[in-house]
CSV table of C-alpha atoms in Angstrom, one decimal:
chain,number,residue,atom,x,y,z
Z,1,MET,CA,1.1,-23.6,14.0
Z,2,LYS,CA,0.6,-20.0,14.8
Z,3,THR,CA,3.0,-18.2,17.1
Z,4,VAL,CA,1.7,-15.9,19.8
Z,5,LEU,CA,4.0,-13.5,21.7
Z,6,VAL,CA,2.7,-13.0,25.2
Z,7,VAL,CA,4.1,-9.9,26.9
Z,8,ASP,CA,3.4,-9.5,30.7
Z,9,ASP,CA,5.6,-9.0,33.7
Z,10,GLU,CA,3.4,-11.3,35.8
Z,11,ARG,CA,4.8,-14.8,35.4
Z,12,ASN,CA,1.7,-16.5,36.6
Z,13,ILE,CA,-0.4,-14.9,33.9
Z,14,VAL,CA,2.2,-15.8,31.2
Z,15,GLU,CA,2.3,-19.4,32.3
Z,16,LEU,CA,-1.5,-19.6,32.5
Z,17,VAL,CA,-1.9,-18.2,29.0
Z,18,ARG,CA,1.0,-20.3,27.7
Z,19,LEU,CA,-0.6,-23.5,29.0
Z,20,TYR,CA,-4.0,-22.7,27.6
Z,21,LEU,CA,-2.8,-21.6,24.2
Z,22,GLU,CA,-0.4,-24.4,23.7
Z,23,LYS,CA,-3.3,-26.8,24.5
Z,24,GLU,CA,-5.2,-25.1,21.7
Z,25,GLY,CA,-2.4,-25.6,19.2
Z,26,PHE,CA,-0.5,-22.3,19.4
Z,27,ASN,CA,3.2,-21.9,19.8
Z,28,VAL,CA,3.9,-19.4,22.6
Z,29,VAL,CA,6.9,-17.2,23.2
Z,30,ALA,CA,7.1,-14.7,26.0
Z,31,ALA,CA,8.7,-11.5,27.3
Z,32,GLY,CA,8.5,-9.9,30.7
Z,33,ASP,CA,9.2,-6.3,29.8
Z,34,GLY,CA,8.8,-3.8,26.9
Z,35,GLU,CA,12.3,-3.9,25.6
Z,36,ALA,CA,12.4,-7.7,25.7
Z,37,ALA,CA,9.2,-7.8,23.8
Z,38,LEU,CA,10.7,-5.9,20.9
Z,39,VAL,CA,13.7,-8.3,20.9
Z,40,GLN,CA,11.5,-11.3,21.0
Z,41,TYR,CA,9.3,-9.9,18.2
Z,42,GLU,CA,12.2,-9.7,15.8
Z,43,ARG,CA,13.5,-13.1,16.9
Z,44,SER,CA,10.2,-15.1,16.6
Z,45,ASP,CA,8.2,-13.1,14.0
Z,46,PRO,CA,4.9,-13.9,15.8
Z,47,ASP,CA,1.5,-14.1,14.1
Z,48,LEU,CA,-0.3,-12.5,17.1
Z,49,VAL,CA,0.8,-10.5,20.1
Z,50,VAL,CA,-0.9,-10.4,23.6
Z,51,LEU,CA,0.5,-7.2,25.2
Z,52,ASP,CA,0.0,-6.0,28.7
Z,53,LEU,CA,-0.2,-2.2,29.2
Z,54,MET,CA,1.7,-2.0,32.5
Z,55,LEU,CA,5.2,-3.1,31.8
Z,56,PRO,CA,8.7,-2.2,33.2
Z,57,ARG,CA,11.3,-0.5,31.1
Z,58,MET,CA,8.9,0.4,28.3
Z,59,ASP,CA,5.1,0.4,28.8
Z,60,GLY,CA,2.6,-1.3,26.5
Z,61,PHE,CA,1.6,1.8,24.7
Z,62,GLU,CA,5.2,2.4,23.6
Z,63,VAL,CA,5.6,-1.2,22.6
Z,64,CYS,CA,2.3,-1.1,20.6
Z,65,ARG,CA,3.4,2.0,18.8
Z,66,GLU,CA,6.8,0.5,17.9
Z,67,LEU,CA,5.2,-2.8,16.8
Z,68,ARG,CA,2.8,-1.0,14.6
Z,69,ARG,CA,5.7,0.9,13.0
Z,70,ARG,CA,7.3,-2.4,12.2
Z,71,GLY,CA,4.3,-4.2,10.8
Z,72,ASP,CA,0.7,-5.1,10.9
Z,73,VAL,CA,0.7,-8.1,13.3
Z,74,PRO,CA,-2.6,-8.3,15.3
Z,75,ILE,CA,-2.2,-6.9,18.8
Z,76,LEU,CA,-4.5,-7.8,21.7
Z,77,MET,CA,-3.9,-5.5,24.7
Z,78,LEU,CA,-4.3,-6.5,28.3
Z,79,THR,CA,-5.3,-3.9,30.9
Z,80,ALA,CA,-6.0,-4.2,34.6
Z,81,ARG,CA,-7.8,-0.8,34.5
Z,82,SER,CA,-11.5,-0.4,33.9
Z,83,GLU,CA,-11.4,3.1,32.3
Z,84,ASP,CA,-12.4,3.3,28.7
Z,85,ILE,CA,-9.6,5.8,28.0
Z,86,ASP,CA,-6.9,3.1,28.2
Z,87,ALA,CA,-8.7,1.0,25.6
Z,88,ILE,CA,-9.3,4.0,23.4
Z,89,VAL,CA,-5.6,5.1,23.5
Z,90,GLY,CA,-4.5,1.5,22.8
Z,91,LEU,CA,-6.8,1.3,19.8
Z,92,GLU,CA,-5.6,4.7,18.5
Z,93,LEU,CA,-2.0,3.4,18.7
Z,94,GLY,CA,-3.0,0.5,16.5
Z,95,ALA,CA,-4.1,-2.3,18.8
Z,96,ASP,CA,-6.8,-4.6,17.3
Z,97,ASP,CA,-8.6,-5.4,20.5
Z,98,TYR,CA,-8.3,-5.5,24.3
Z,99,VAL,CA,-9.2,-7.6,27.3
Z,100,THR,CA,-9.6,-6.3,30.8
Z,101,LYS,CA,-8.0,-8.2,33.7
Z,102,PRO,CA,-9.1,-10.5,35.2
Z,103,PHE,CA,-10.1,-12.3,32.1
Z,104,SER,CA,-11.1,-15.9,31.2
Z,105,THR,CA,-8.8,-17.9,29.0
Z,106,GLY,CA,-11.9,-18.7,26.9
Z,107,GLU,CA,-12.5,-15.0,26.2
Z,108,LEU,CA,-8.8,-14.5,25.4
Z,109,LEU,CA,-8.8,-17.3,22.9
Z,110,ALA,CA,-12.0,-16.0,21.3
Z,111,ARG,CA,-10.5,-12.6,20.8
Z,112,LEU,CA,-7.3,-14.1,19.3
Z,113,ARG,CA,-9.4,-16.2,16.9
Z,114,VAL,CA,-11.2,-13.0,15.7
Z,115,ALA,CA,-7.8,-11.2,15.2
Z,116,GLN,CA,-6.4,-14.2,13.4
Z,117,ARG,CA,-9.3,-14.3,11.0
Z,118,HIS,CA,-8.6,-10.7,10.0
Z,119,VAL,CA,-5.2,-11.7,8.6
Z,120,GLN,CA,-6.0,-15.0,7.0
Z,121,PRO,CA,-6.2,-15.1,3.2
Z,122,THR,CA,-9.7,-15.0,1.7
Z,123,PRO,CA,-11.0,-16.6,-1.4
Z,124,ASP,CA,-12.0,-13.3,-2.9
Z,125,THR,CA,-10.7,-12.6,-6.5
Z,126,VAL,CA,-12.2,-9.1,-6.8
Z,127,VAL,CA,-10.4,-5.9,-7.3
Z,128,PHE,CA,-12.6,-3.0,-6.0
Z,129,ARG,CA,-12.1,0.5,-7.5
Z,130,SER,CA,-13.7,3.7,-6.5
Z,131,GLY,CA,-12.1,6.9,-7.6
Z,132,ASP,CA,-8.5,6.9,-6.5
Z,133,LEU,CA,-9.1,4.0,-4.1
Z,134,GLN,CA,-8.3,0.4,-5.2
Z,135,VAL,CA,-8.7,-2.7,-2.9
Z,136,ASP,CA,-7.2,-6.0,-4.1
Z,137,LEU,CA,-9.1,-8.6,-2.0
Z,138,THR,CA,-6.8,-11.4,-3.2
Z,139,ALA,CA,-3.5,-9.8,-2.4
Z,140,ARG,CA,-4.9,-7.8,0.5
Z,141,ILE,CA,-3.4,-4.6,-0.9
Z,142,VAL,CA,-5.1,-1.2,-0.6
Z,143,THR,CA,-3.8,1.7,-2.7
Z,144,VAL,CA,-4.8,5.3,-3.1
Z,145,LYS,CA,-3.6,7.1,-6.3
Z,146,GLY,CA,-1.3,4.1,-6.9
Z,147,ARG,CA,0.4,4.3,-3.5
Z,148,GLU,CA,0.0,1.4,-1.2
Z,149,VAL,CA,-1.6,2.2,2.2
Z,150,LYS,CA,-0.4,0.2,5.2
Z,151,LEU,CA,-3.4,-0.9,7.3
Z,152,THR,CA,-3.6,-2.9,10.5
Z,153,ALA,CA,-5.5,-6.2,10.4
Z,154,THR,CA,-8.6,-4.6,11.9
Z,155,GLU,CA,-8.5,-1.6,9.6
Z,156,TYR,CA,-8.3,-4.0,6.6
Z,157,ALA,CA,-11.1,-6.1,8.0
Z,158,LEU,CA,-13.3,-2.9,8.0
Z,159,VAL,CA,-12.3,-1.9,4.5
Z,160,ARG,CA,-13.0,-5.5,3.2
Z,161,LEU,CA,-16.5,-5.4,4.9
Z,162,PHE,CA,-17.3,-2.0,3.3
Z,163,VAL,CA,-16.1,-3.2,-0.1
Z,164,ARG,CA,-18.2,-6.4,0.1
Z,165,HIS,CA,-21.3,-4.3,1.0
Z,166,ALA,CA,-20.6,-1.3,-1.3
Z,167,GLY,CA,-23.7,0.8,-1.9
Z,168,LYS,CA,-25.4,-0.6,1.2
Z,169,VAL,CA,-26.1,1.0,4.5
Z,170,LEU,CA,-24.5,-0.9,7.5
Z,171,THR,CA,-25.5,-0.1,11.1
Z,172,HIS,CA,-23.0,0.3,13.9
Z,173,ARG,CA,-24.3,-3.0,15.3
Z,174,GLN,CA,-23.7,-4.9,12.0
Z,175,ILE,CA,-20.2,-3.6,11.6
Z,176,LEU,CA,-19.2,-4.3,15.2
Z,177,ARG,CA,-20.6,-7.8,15.0
Z,178,GLU,CA,-18.9,-8.6,11.8
Z,179,VAL,CA,-15.5,-7.2,12.7
Z,180,TRP,CA,-15.2,-7.6,16.5
Z,181,GLY,CA,-17.9,-10.3,17.2
Z,182,PRO,CA,-21.3,-10.3,18.8
Z,183,ASN,CA,-20.0,-9.3,22.3
Z,184,HIS,CA,-19.0,-5.9,21.0
Z,185,GLU,CA,-22.2,-4.7,19.4
Z,186,ALA,CA,-22.6,-1.8,21.9
Z,187,GLN,CA,-19.0,-0.6,21.9
Z,188,THR,CA,-19.3,2.2,19.3
Z,189,HIS,CA,-16.0,3.8,20.4
Z,190,TYR,CA,-14.3,1.0,18.4
Z,191,LEU,CA,-15.8,2.5,15.3
Z,192,ARG,CA,-15.0,6.1,16.1
Z,193,VAL,CA,-11.4,5.3,16.6
Z,194,TYR,CA,-10.9,3.0,13.5
Z,195,LEU,CA,-13.0,5.1,11.1
Z,196,GLY,CA,-10.9,8.1,12.1
Z,197,HIS,CA,-7.8,6.1,11.2
Z,198,LEU,CA,-9.2,5.0,7.9
Z,199,ARG,CA,-10.3,8.5,6.9
Z,200,GLU,CA,-6.8,9.8,7.6
Z,201,LYS,CA,-5.1,7.0,5.7
Z,202,LEU,CA,-7.4,6.9,2.8
Z,203,GLU,CA,-7.8,10.7,2.5
């Protein structure tokens, strides 16, 4: 059973998400502010995090930054704002995806399923090498010049996609569909953010 940490100061949203996710077989733990979220993260070691941006004591951006410093748990951000800038900032801080309030529980579950697939073991037994880059698809380890590079779940999903299609041209639409799902085929800002991250990390 996968554990999901839901962080939101609106109790009705937390209870709605808890009810739906538990019905779908997830174990749900919750926190109502940013500081409590970090405490609950250490206590429960969640497999996925649903993180609201507007939180008391420490906002979602700061929580996201700290969670990413501590590990590569998939993070799905919630935002009540419609501006793209919030989503872009969240992605730049290491979030894997975002949902804009109000959202449907079905959409939330679909996004969590995608994030979950990114961190599940794959049957690959190939070690891909190109210059100083090595990608072990069995152990999910990426190294540059022998040094392990820490990637988020989405960053690794991109690398794995590129490795599997090495030497082929992939369109923006293909990449977005494979990594984020068919509903994201027009959201090219996802690629700009994440490819920037990968270029920096992989030199």
